[in-house]
PDB file of C-alpha atoms and ligand atoms in Angstrom:
ATOM      1  CA  UNK A   1       0.218  -2.856 -32.212  1.00  0.00           C
ATOM      2  CA  UNK A   2       2.580   0.246 -31.422  1.00  0.00           C
ATOM      3  CA  UNK A   3       3.033   1.328 -27.976  1.00  0.00           C
ATOM      4  CA  UNK A   4       1.447   4.726 -28.563  1.00  0.00           C
ATOM      5  CA  UNK A   5      -1.702   2.817 -29.567  1.00  0.00           C
ATOM      6  CA  UNK A   6      -1.705   0.580 -26.344  1.00  0.00           C
ATOM      7  CA  UNK A   7      -1.098   3.660 -24.308  1.00  0.00           C
ATOM      8  CA  UNK A   8      -4.340   5.610 -26.134  1.00  0.00           C
ATOM      9  CA  UNK A   9      -6.588   2.532 -25.486  1.00  0.00           C
ATOM     10  CA  UNK A  10      -5.008   2.238 -21.738  1.00  0.00           C
ATOM     11  CA  UNK A  11      -5.690   6.129 -21.303  1.00  0.00           C
ATOM     12  CA  UNK A  12      -9.167   5.589 -22.803  1.00  0.00           C
ATOM     13  CA  UNK A  13      -9.954   2.890 -20.313  1.00  0.00           C
ATOM     14  CA  UNK A  14      -8.243   4.532 -17.491  1.00  0.00           C
ATOM     15  CA  UNK A  15     -10.770   7.692 -18.056  1.00  0.00           C
ATOM     16  CA  UNK A  16     -13.503   5.210 -18.319  1.00  0.00           C
ATOM     17  CA  UNK A  17     -12.777   3.167 -15.340  1.00  0.00           C
ATOM     18  CA  UNK A  18     -12.696   6.822 -13.508  1.00  0.00           C
ATOM     19  CA  UNK A  19     -16.126   7.640 -14.792  1.00  0.00           C
ATOM     20  CA  UNK A  20     -17.281   3.824 -13.825  1.00  0.00           C
ATOM     21  CA  UNK A  21     -15.781   4.312  -9.550  1.00  0.00           C
ATOM     22  CA  UNK A  22     -17.740   7.895  -9.791  1.00  0.00           C
ATOM     23  CA  UNK A  23     -20.826   6.226 -11.063  1.00  0.00           C
ATOM     24  CA  UNK A  24     -20.776   3.503  -8.730  1.00  0.00           C
ATOM     25  CA  UNK A  25     -19.634   5.287  -5.676  1.00  0.00           C
ATOM     26  CA  UNK A  26     -22.614   7.859  -6.330  1.00  0.00           C
ATOM     27  CA  UNK A  27     -24.959   5.015  -6.995  1.00  0.00           C
ATOM     28  CA  UNK A  28     -23.818   3.063  -3.494  1.00  0.00           C
ATOM     29  CA  UNK A  29     -24.225   6.111  -1.620  1.00  0.00           C
ATOM     30  CA  UNK A  30     -28.146   6.873  -3.114  1.00  0.00           C
ATOM     31  CA  UNK A  31     -28.552   3.424  -2.387  1.00  0.00           C
ATOM     32  CA  UNK A  32     -27.320   3.310   1.247  1.00  0.00           C
ATOM     33  CA  UNK A  33     -29.326   6.602   2.182  1.00  0.00           C
ATOM     34  CA  UNK A  34     -32.173   5.267   0.871  1.00  0.00           C
ATOM     35  CA  UNK A  35     -31.801   1.997   2.541  1.00  0.00           C
ATOM     36  CA  UNK A  36     -31.045   4.054   5.764  1.00  0.00           C
ATOM     37  CA  UNK A  37     -34.406   5.552   5.530  1.00  0.00           C
ATOM     38  CA  UNK A  38     -36.222   2.469   4.605  1.00  0.00           C
ATOM     39  CA  UNK A  39     -34.827   0.482   7.351  1.00  0.00           C
ATOM     40  CA  UNK A  40     -35.585   3.303   9.764  1.00  0.00           C
ATOM     41  CA  UNK A  41     -38.487   3.239   8.997  1.00  0.00           C
ATOM     42  CA  UNK A  42     -39.287  -0.596   9.470  1.00  0.00           C
ATOM     43  CA  UNK A  43     -37.828  -0.015  12.744  1.00  0.00           C
ATOM     44  CA  UNK A  44     -40.276   2.564  14.053  1.00  0.00           C
ATOM     45  CA  UNK A  45     -43.054   0.066  12.674  1.00  0.00           C
ATOM     46  CA  UNK A  46     -41.859  -2.442  15.061  1.00  0.00           C
ATOM     47  CA  UNK A  47     -41.653  -0.565  17.939  1.00  0.00           C
ATOM     48  CA  UNK A  48     -45.215   0.819  17.349  1.00  0.00           C
ATOM     49  CA  UNK A  49     -46.269  -2.788  16.983  1.00  0.00           C
ATOM     50  CA  UNK A  50     -44.513  -4.028  20.097  1.00  0.00           C
ATOM     51  CA  UNK A  51     -45.968  -0.705  21.945  1.00  0.00           C
ATOM     52  CA  UNK A  52     -49.287  -1.630  20.941  1.00  0.00           C
ATOM     53  CA  UNK A  53     -49.240  -5.176  21.711  1.00  0.00           C
ATOM     54  CA  UNK A  54     -48.226  -4.186  25.075  1.00  0.00           C
ATOM     55  CA  UNK A  55     -50.733  -1.810  25.692  1.00  0.00           C
ATOM     56  CA  UNK A  56     -53.086  -4.386  24.692  1.00  0.00           C
ATOM     57  CA  UNK A  57     -51.794  -6.715  27.268  1.00  0.00           C
ATOM     58  CA  UNK A  58     -51.573  -4.094  30.052  1.00  0.00           C
ATOM     59  CA  UNK A  59     -55.269  -3.441  29.383  1.00  0.00           C
ATOM     60  CA  UNK A  60     -56.316  -6.983  29.382  1.00  0.00           C
ATOM     61  CA  UNK A  61     -54.919  -7.477  32.659  1.00  0.00           C
ATOM     62  CA  UNK A  62     -56.561  -4.491  34.363  1.00  0.00           C
ATOM     63  CA  UNK A  63     -59.657  -6.050  32.729  1.00  0.00           C
ATOM     64  CA  UNK A  64     -59.185  -8.968  34.494  1.00  0.00           C
ATOM     65  CA  UNK A  65     -58.851  -7.088  38.019  1.00  0.00           C
ATOM     66  CA  UNK A  66     -61.729  -5.216  37.463  1.00  0.00           C
ATOM     67  CA  UNK A  67     -63.843  -7.914  36.916  1.00  0.00           C
ATOM     68  CA  UNK A  68     -61.747  -9.424  39.918  1.00  0.00           C
ATOM     69  CA  UNK A  69     -62.924  -6.233  41.929  1.00  0.00           C
ATOM     70  CA  UNK A  70     -66.586  -6.465  41.224  1.00  0.00           C
ATOM     71  CA  UNK A  71     -66.481 -10.307  42.213  1.00  0.00           C
ATOM     72  CA  UNK A  72     -64.651  -9.034  45.824  1.00  0.00           C
ATOM     73  CA  UNK A  73     -67.279  -6.145  46.183  1.00  0.00           C
ATOM     74  CA  UNK A  74     -69.920  -8.651  46.131  1.00  0.00           C
ATOM     75  CA  UNK A  75     -68.403 -11.108  48.620  1.00  0.00           C
ATOM     76  CA  UNK A  76     -67.704  -8.156  50.970  1.00  0.00           C
ATOM     77  CA  UNK A  77     -71.527  -7.280  50.595  1.00  0.00           C
ATOM     78  CA  UNK A  78     -72.143 -10.852  51.231  1.00  0.00           C
ATOM     79  CA  UNK A  79     -69.725 -10.459  54.466  1.00  0.00           C
ATOM     80  CA  UNK A  80     -71.275  -7.652  55.543  1.00  0.00           C
ATOM     81  CA  UNK A  81     -75.193  -9.056  55.515  1.00  0.00           C
ATOM     82  CA  UNK A  82     -73.340 -12.376  57.278  1.00  0.00           C
ATOM     83  CA  UNK A  83     -72.127  -9.759  59.801  1.00  0.00           C
ATOM     84  CA  UNK A  84     -75.333  -8.889  60.746  1.00  0.00           C
ATOM     85  CA  UNK A  85     -76.662 -12.361  61.437  1.00  0.00           C
ATOM     86  CA  UNK A  86     -73.916 -12.795  63.782  1.00  0.00           C
ATOM     87  CA  UNK A  87     -75.545 -14.398  67.092  1.00  0.00           C
ATOM     88  CA  UNK A  88     -72.099 -14.837  68.952  1.00  0.00           C
ATOM     89  CA  UNK A  89     -69.305 -12.551  69.424  1.00  0.00           C
ATOM     90  CA  UNK A  90     -66.893 -15.097  68.363  1.00  0.00           C
ATOM     91  CA  UNK A  91     -68.925 -15.554  65.140  1.00  0.00           C
ATOM     92  CA  UNK A  92     -68.972 -11.858  64.656  1.00  0.00           C
ATOM     93  CA  UNK A  93     -65.030 -11.809  65.053  1.00  0.00           C
ATOM     94  CA  UNK A  94     -64.396 -14.454  62.603  1.00  0.00           C
ATOM     95  CA  UNK A  95     -66.743 -12.696  60.025  1.00  0.00           C
ATOM     96  CA  UNK A  96     -64.961  -9.115  60.888  1.00  0.00           C
ATOM     97  CA  UNK A  97     -61.386 -11.069  60.045  1.00  0.00           C
ATOM     98  CA  UNK A  98     -62.843 -12.218  56.835  1.00  0.00           C
ATOM     99  CA  UNK A  99     -63.908  -8.852  56.065  1.00  0.00           C
ATOM    100  CA  UNK A 100     -60.826  -7.391  56.950  1.00  0.00           C
ATOM    101  CA  UNK A 101     -58.821  -9.897  54.528  1.00  0.00           C
ATOM    102  CA  UNK A 102     -61.070  -9.208  51.689  1.00  0.00           C
ATOM    103  CA  UNK A 103     -60.883  -5.450  52.190  1.00  0.00           C
ATOM    104  CA  UNK A 104     -57.118  -5.954  52.039  1.00  0.00           C
ATOM    105  CA  UNK A 105     -57.126  -7.841  48.918  1.00  0.00           C
ATOM    106  CA  UNK A 106     -59.410  -5.486  47.066  1.00  0.00           C
ATOM    107  CA  UNK A 107     -57.084  -2.649  48.085  1.00  0.00           C
ATOM    108  CA  UNK A 108     -53.869  -4.429  46.636  1.00  0.00           C
ATOM    109  CA  UNK A 109     -55.798  -4.743  43.509  1.00  0.00           C
ATOM    110  CA  UNK A 110     -56.855  -1.199  43.611  1.00  0.00           C
ATOM    111  CA  UNK A 111     -53.275  -0.416  43.855  1.00  0.00           C
ATOM    112  CA  UNK A 112     -52.206  -2.695  40.996  1.00  0.00           C
ATOM    113  CA  UNK A 113     -54.735  -0.982  38.590  1.00  0.00           C
ATOM    114  CA  UNK A 114     -53.600   2.339  39.799  1.00  0.00           C
ATOM    115  CA  UNK A 115     -49.947   1.162  38.681  1.00  0.00           C
ATOM    116  CA  UNK A 116     -50.939  -0.315  35.222  1.00  0.00           C
ATOM    117  CA  UNK A 117     -53.025   2.888  34.644  1.00  0.00           C
ATOM    118  CA  UNK A 118     -49.722   5.125  34.811  1.00  0.00           C
ATOM    119  CA  UNK A 119     -47.726   2.398  32.856  1.00  0.00           C
ATOM    120  CA  UNK A 120     -50.691   2.174  30.354  1.00  0.00           C
ATOM    121  CA  UNK A 121     -50.538   5.955  29.761  1.00  0.00           C
ATOM    122  CA  UNK A 122     -46.685   6.367  29.572  1.00  0.00           C
ATOM    123  CA  UNK A 123     -46.850   3.617  26.853  1.00  0.00           C
ATOM    124  CA  UNK A 124     -49.414   5.711  25.002  1.00  0.00           C
ATOM    125  CA  UNK A 125     -47.405   8.253  25.042  1.00  0.00           C
ATOM    126  CA  UNK A 126     -44.237   6.412  23.646  1.00  0.00           C
ATOM    127  CA  UNK A 127     -46.714   5.215  21.291  1.00  0.00           C
ATOM    128  CA  UNK A 128     -47.997   8.471  19.537  1.00  0.00           C
ATOM    129  CA  UNK A 129     -44.501   9.943  20.197  1.00  0.00           C
ATOM    130  CA  UNK A 130     -42.780   7.016  17.398  1.00  0.00           C
ATOM    131  CA  UNK A 131     -46.057   7.149  15.144  1.00  0.00           C
ATOM    132  CA  UNK A 132     -45.876  11.061  14.604  1.00  0.00           C
ATOM    133  CA  UNK A 133     -41.848  10.253  13.886  1.00  0.00           C
ATOM    134  CA  UNK A 134     -43.176   7.248  11.586  1.00  0.00           C
ATOM    135  CA  UNK A 135     -45.123  10.039  10.027  1.00  0.00           C
ATOM    136  CA  UNK A 136     -42.705  12.203   9.487  1.00  0.00           C
ATOM    137  CA  UNK A 137     -40.202   9.643   7.982  1.00  0.00           C
ATOM    138  CA  UNK A 138     -42.709   8.156   5.796  1.00  0.00           C
ATOM    139  CA  UNK A 139     -43.223  11.724   4.294  1.00  0.00           C
ATOM    140  CA  UNK A 140     -39.823  12.363   3.767  1.00  0.00           C
ATOM    141  CA  UNK A 141     -39.735   8.608   1.808  1.00  0.00           C
ATOM    142  CA  UNK A 142     -42.231   9.218  -0.280  1.00  0.00           C
ATOM    143  CA  UNK A 143     -41.089  12.734  -1.463  1.00  0.00           C
ATOM    144  CA  UNK A 144     -37.431  11.345  -2.379  1.00  0.00           C
ATOM    145  CA  UNK A 145     -38.058   7.775  -3.358  1.00  0.00           C
ATOM    146  CA  UNK A 146     -39.287   8.350  -6.889  1.00  0.00           C
ATOM    147  CA  UNK A 147     -36.351  10.828  -7.794  1.00  0.00           C
ATOM    148  CA  UNK A 148     -33.906   8.608  -6.163  1.00  0.00           C
ATOM    149  CA  UNK A 149     -35.433   5.616  -8.026  1.00  0.00           C
ATOM    150  CA  UNK A 150     -35.100   7.454 -11.216  1.00  0.00           C
ATOM    151  CA  UNK A 151     -31.513   8.938 -10.659  1.00  0.00           C
ATOM    152  CA  UNK A 152     -30.737   5.196  -9.764  1.00  0.00           C
ATOM    153  CA  UNK A 153     -32.169   3.891 -12.714  1.00  0.00           C
ATOM    154  CA  UNK A 154     -30.381   6.243 -14.827  1.00  0.00           C
ATOM    155  CA  UNK A 155     -26.736   5.981 -13.250  1.00  0.00           C
ATOM    156  CA  UNK A 156     -27.618   2.125 -13.600  1.00  0.00           C
ATOM    157  CA  UNK A 157     -27.779   2.641 -17.546  1.00  0.00           C
ATOM    158  CA  UNK A 158     -24.929   4.910 -17.730  1.00  0.00           C
ATOM    159  CA  UNK A 159     -23.023   2.022 -15.893  1.00  0.00           C
ATOM    160  CA  UNK A 160     -24.181  -0.383 -18.214  1.00  0.00           C
ATOM    161  CA  UNK A 161     -23.212   1.692 -21.100  1.00  0.00           C
ATOM    162  CA  UNK A 162     -19.802   2.464 -20.022  1.00  0.00           C
ATOM    163  CA  UNK A 163     -18.931  -1.299 -19.178  1.00  0.00           C
ATOM    164  CA  UNK A 164     -19.737  -2.505 -22.691  1.00  0.00           C
ATOM    165  CA  UNK A 165     -17.682   0.768 -23.978  1.00  0.00           C
ATOM    166  CA  UNK A 166     -14.941  -0.956 -21.377  1.00  0.00           C
ATOM    167  CA  UNK A 167     -15.403  -4.331 -22.594  1.00  0.00           C
ATOM    168  CA  UNK A 168     -14.280  -3.284 -26.113  1.00  0.00           C
ATOM    169  CA  UNK A 169     -11.588  -1.628 -25.101  1.00  0.00           C
ATOM    170  CA  UNK A 170     -10.312  -4.390 -23.117  1.00  0.00           C
ATOM    171  CA  UNK A 171     -10.034  -6.458 -26.475  1.00  0.00           C
ATOM    172  CA  UNK A 172      -7.619  -4.266 -27.825  1.00  0.00           C
ATOM    173  CA  UNK A 173      -5.090  -4.731 -24.962  1.00  0.00           C
ATOM    174  CA  UNK A 174      -2.471  -7.212 -24.720  1.00  0.00           C
ATOM    175  CA  UNK A 175      -4.029  -9.684 -22.369  1.00  0.00           C
ATOM    176  CA  UNK A 176      -0.690  -9.596 -20.430  1.00  0.00           C
ATOM    177  CA  UNK A 177      -0.617  -5.863 -20.229  1.00  0.00           C
ATOM    178  CA  UNK A 178      -4.459  -6.171 -18.906  1.00  0.00           C
ATOM    179  CA  UNK A 179      -3.899  -8.423 -16.129  1.00  0.00           C
ATOM    180  CA  UNK A 180      -1.465  -6.246 -15.037  1.00  0.00           C
ATOM    181  CA  UNK A 181      -3.451  -3.163 -15.203  1.00  0.00           C
ATOM    182  CA  UNK A 182      -6.413  -5.053 -13.283  1.00  0.00           C
ATOM    183  CA  UNK A 183      -3.668  -6.158 -10.575  1.00  0.00           C
ATOM    184  CA  UNK A 184      -2.680  -2.805  -9.987  1.00  0.00           C
ATOM    185  CA  UNK A 185      -6.128  -1.219 -10.266  1.00  0.00           C
ATOM    186  CA  UNK A 186      -7.964  -3.456  -7.902  1.00  0.00           C
ATOM    187  CA  UNK A 187      -5.083  -2.663  -5.097  1.00  0.00           C
ATOM    188  CA  UNK A 188      -4.657   1.131  -5.958  1.00  0.00           C
ATOM    189  CA  UNK A 189      -7.838   2.444  -7.657  1.00  0.00           C
ATOM    190  CA  UNK A 190      -5.741   3.559 -10.472  1.00  0.00           C
ATOM    191  CA  UNK A 191      -3.086   1.538 -12.804  1.00  0.00           C
ATOM    192  CA  UNK A 192      -1.925   4.005 -15.208  1.00  0.00           C
ATOM    193  CA  UNK A 193       0.867   6.445 -14.723  1.00  0.00           C
ATOM    194  CA  UNK A 194       3.370   8.553 -17.022  1.00  0.00           C
ATOM    195  CA  UNK A 195       6.716  10.369 -16.801  1.00  0.00           C
ATOM    196  CA  UNK A 196       7.581  13.526 -17.944  1.00  0.00           C
ATOM    197  CA  UNK A 197      10.685  14.691 -16.239  1.00  0.00           C
ATOM    198  CA  UNK A 198      11.602  11.460 -14.254  1.00  0.00           C
ATOM    199  CA  UNK A 199       8.980  11.178 -11.451  1.00  0.00           C
ATOM    200  CA  UNK A 200       6.102   8.908 -11.751  1.00  0.00           C
ATOM    201  CA  UNK A 201       2.476  11.303 -12.413  1.00  0.00           C
ATOM    202  CA  UNK A 202       0.425   9.502  -9.841  1.00  0.00           C
ATOM    203  CA  UNK A 203       2.917   8.757  -6.625  1.00  0.00           C
ATOM    204  CA  UNK A 204       5.341  11.431  -7.778  1.00  0.00           C
ATOM    205  CA  UNK A 205       8.617   9.135  -6.567  1.00  0.00           C
ATOM    206  CA  UNK A 206      11.842  10.145  -8.283  1.00  0.00           C
ATOM    207  CA  UNK A 207      12.331   7.129 -10.980  1.00  0.00           C
ATOM    208  CA  UNK A 208      15.831   5.172 -11.000  1.00  0.00           C
ATOM    209  CA  UNK A 209      18.043   7.233 -14.015  1.00  0.00           C
ATOM    210  CA  UNK A 210      18.595   3.751 -15.820  1.00  0.00           C
ATOM    211  CA  UNK A 211      14.695   2.931 -15.432  1.00  0.00           C
ATOM    212  CA  UNK A 212      13.803   6.687 -16.578  1.00  0.00           C
ATOM    213  CA  UNK A 213      16.041   6.413 -19.712  1.00  0.00           C
ATOM    214  CA  UNK A 214      14.426   2.982 -21.034  1.00  0.00           C
ATOM    215  CA  UNK A 215      11.216   4.550 -20.751  1.00  0.00           C
ATOM    216  CA  UNK A 216      12.082   7.629 -22.771  1.00  0.00           C
ATOM    217  CA  UNK A 217      13.093   5.302 -25.931  1.00  0.00           C
ATOM    218  CA  UNK A 218       9.192   4.857 -25.868  1.00  0.00           C
ATOM    219  CA  UNK A 219       9.401   1.231 -26.912  1.00  0.00           C
ATOM    220  CA  UNK A 220       8.012  -0.091 -23.646  1.00  0.00           C
ATOM    221  CA  UNK A 221       5.934  -0.251 -20.453  1.00  0.00           C
ATOM    222  CA  UNK A 222       7.477   0.201 -17.348  1.00  0.00           C
ATOM    223  CA  UNK A 223       6.491  -0.322 -13.626  1.00  0.00           C
ATOM    224  CA  UNK A 224       6.560   2.428 -10.929  1.00  0.00           C
ATOM    225  CA  UNK A 225       8.697   0.758  -7.892  1.00  0.00           C
ATOM    226  CA  UNK A 226       6.985   2.562  -5.597  1.00  0.00           C
ATOM    227  CA  UNK A 227       2.982   2.947  -6.254  1.00  0.00           C
ATOM    228  CA  UNK A 228       3.725  -0.370  -9.067  1.00  0.00           C
ATOM    229  CA  UNK A 229       1.511   1.358 -11.739  1.00  0.00           C
ATOM    230  CA  UNK A 230       2.006   0.829 -15.329  1.00  0.00           C
ATOM    231  CA  UNK A 231       4.668   3.697 -16.552  1.00  0.00           C
ATOM    232  CA  UNK A 232       5.280   5.546 -20.000  1.00  0.00           C
ATOM    233  CA  UNK A 233       6.999   7.963 -21.056  1.00  0.00           C
ATOM    234  CA  UNK A 234       5.264  11.648 -22.607  1.00  0.00           C
ATOM    235  CA  UNK A 235       7.238  13.913 -24.147  1.00  0.00           C
ATOM    236  CA  UNK A 236       4.905  16.892 -23.243  1.00  0.00           C
ATOM    237  CA  UNK A 237       2.553  17.278 -20.064  1.00  0.00           C
ATOM    238  CA  UNK A 238      -1.092  16.836 -20.812  1.00  0.00           C
ATOM    239  CA  UNK A 239      -3.245  20.038 -21.139  1.00  0.00           C
ATOM    240  CA  UNK A 240      -4.754  20.729 -17.491  1.00  0.00           C
ATOM    241  CA  UNK A 241      -2.594  18.294 -15.872  1.00  0.00           C
ATOM    242  CA  UNK A 242       0.621  19.737 -13.861  1.00  0.00           C
ATOM    243  CA  UNK A 243       3.238  17.511 -13.424  1.00  0.00           C
ATOM    244  CA  UNK A 244       2.011  16.514 -10.510  1.00  0.00           C
ATOM    245  CA  UNK A 245      -1.288  15.512 -11.794  1.00  0.00           C
ATOM    246  CA  UNK A 246      -1.984  13.002 -14.267  1.00  0.00           C
ATOM    247  CA  UNK A 247      -5.148  13.439 -16.248  1.00  0.00           C
ATOM    248  CA  UNK A 248      -7.356  10.031 -15.779  1.00  0.00           C
ATOM    249  CA  UNK A 249      -4.766   9.041 -13.685  1.00  0.00           C
ATOM    250  CA  UNK A 250      -5.519  10.575  -9.949  1.00  0.00           C
ATOM    251  CA  UNK A 251      -5.796   8.276  -7.323  1.00  0.00           C
ATOM    252  CA  UNK A 252      -9.110  10.273  -5.847  1.00  0.00           C
ATOM    253  CA  UNK A 253     -12.493   9.686  -8.112  1.00  0.00           C
ATOM    254  CA  UNK A 254     -14.348  12.927  -9.145  1.00  0.00           C
TER     255      UNK A 254
HETATM  256 ZN1  LIG B   1       4.451   5.547  -8.733  1.00  0.00          ZN
END
């Protein structure tokens, strides 16, 4: 296989890799956005469940306190009756103390109930707020999920097609050259660069004259000493690319 043929295959591979990178970046962005909304929704659901559970618990406690109050007021009633039946002052004083003690306990519970009323109202307000936030988010998700899912499906199909095209190309490249290509691509994002006037098209470093001379003979690949990309010589600058910008070998994705 001539070096020219190898260059053509490598250029096609570099173009496919640029497309693949763009596709997989877009895919992961879409996925992340969707997953972000879904996990926010799950978080809101958890907060709602916690809020409702705590309201339930507080209401149960409040019911217990009300039951105690009813019991106490009948005890107070009984003590009052007892007071009317007292014959001695000593007896009456004892019942009076009992009554005071009961009334104090009664008031304590009333205060507890008032505090619970406030807390339950607060918790209900929070639950309502979270619930309306959840409703908005669920609406948004419902509106976009179908679109996003179908876009994801399309992109995955394209990704699979490009990957199989890529696999076809790999078979045409010398294994050693492909290993070098992959090694640099994994580190740099792109692995192929060219030179026309003695500078690297990817990193723009000026090459040593000896290396440039060797490359101009056009019978071997070189390696940029600065960015390690695979280098070859081009007689003309490709259309649409100025010297500082090699087609298909830009380091940034589309
Ligand atoms: Zn370079």
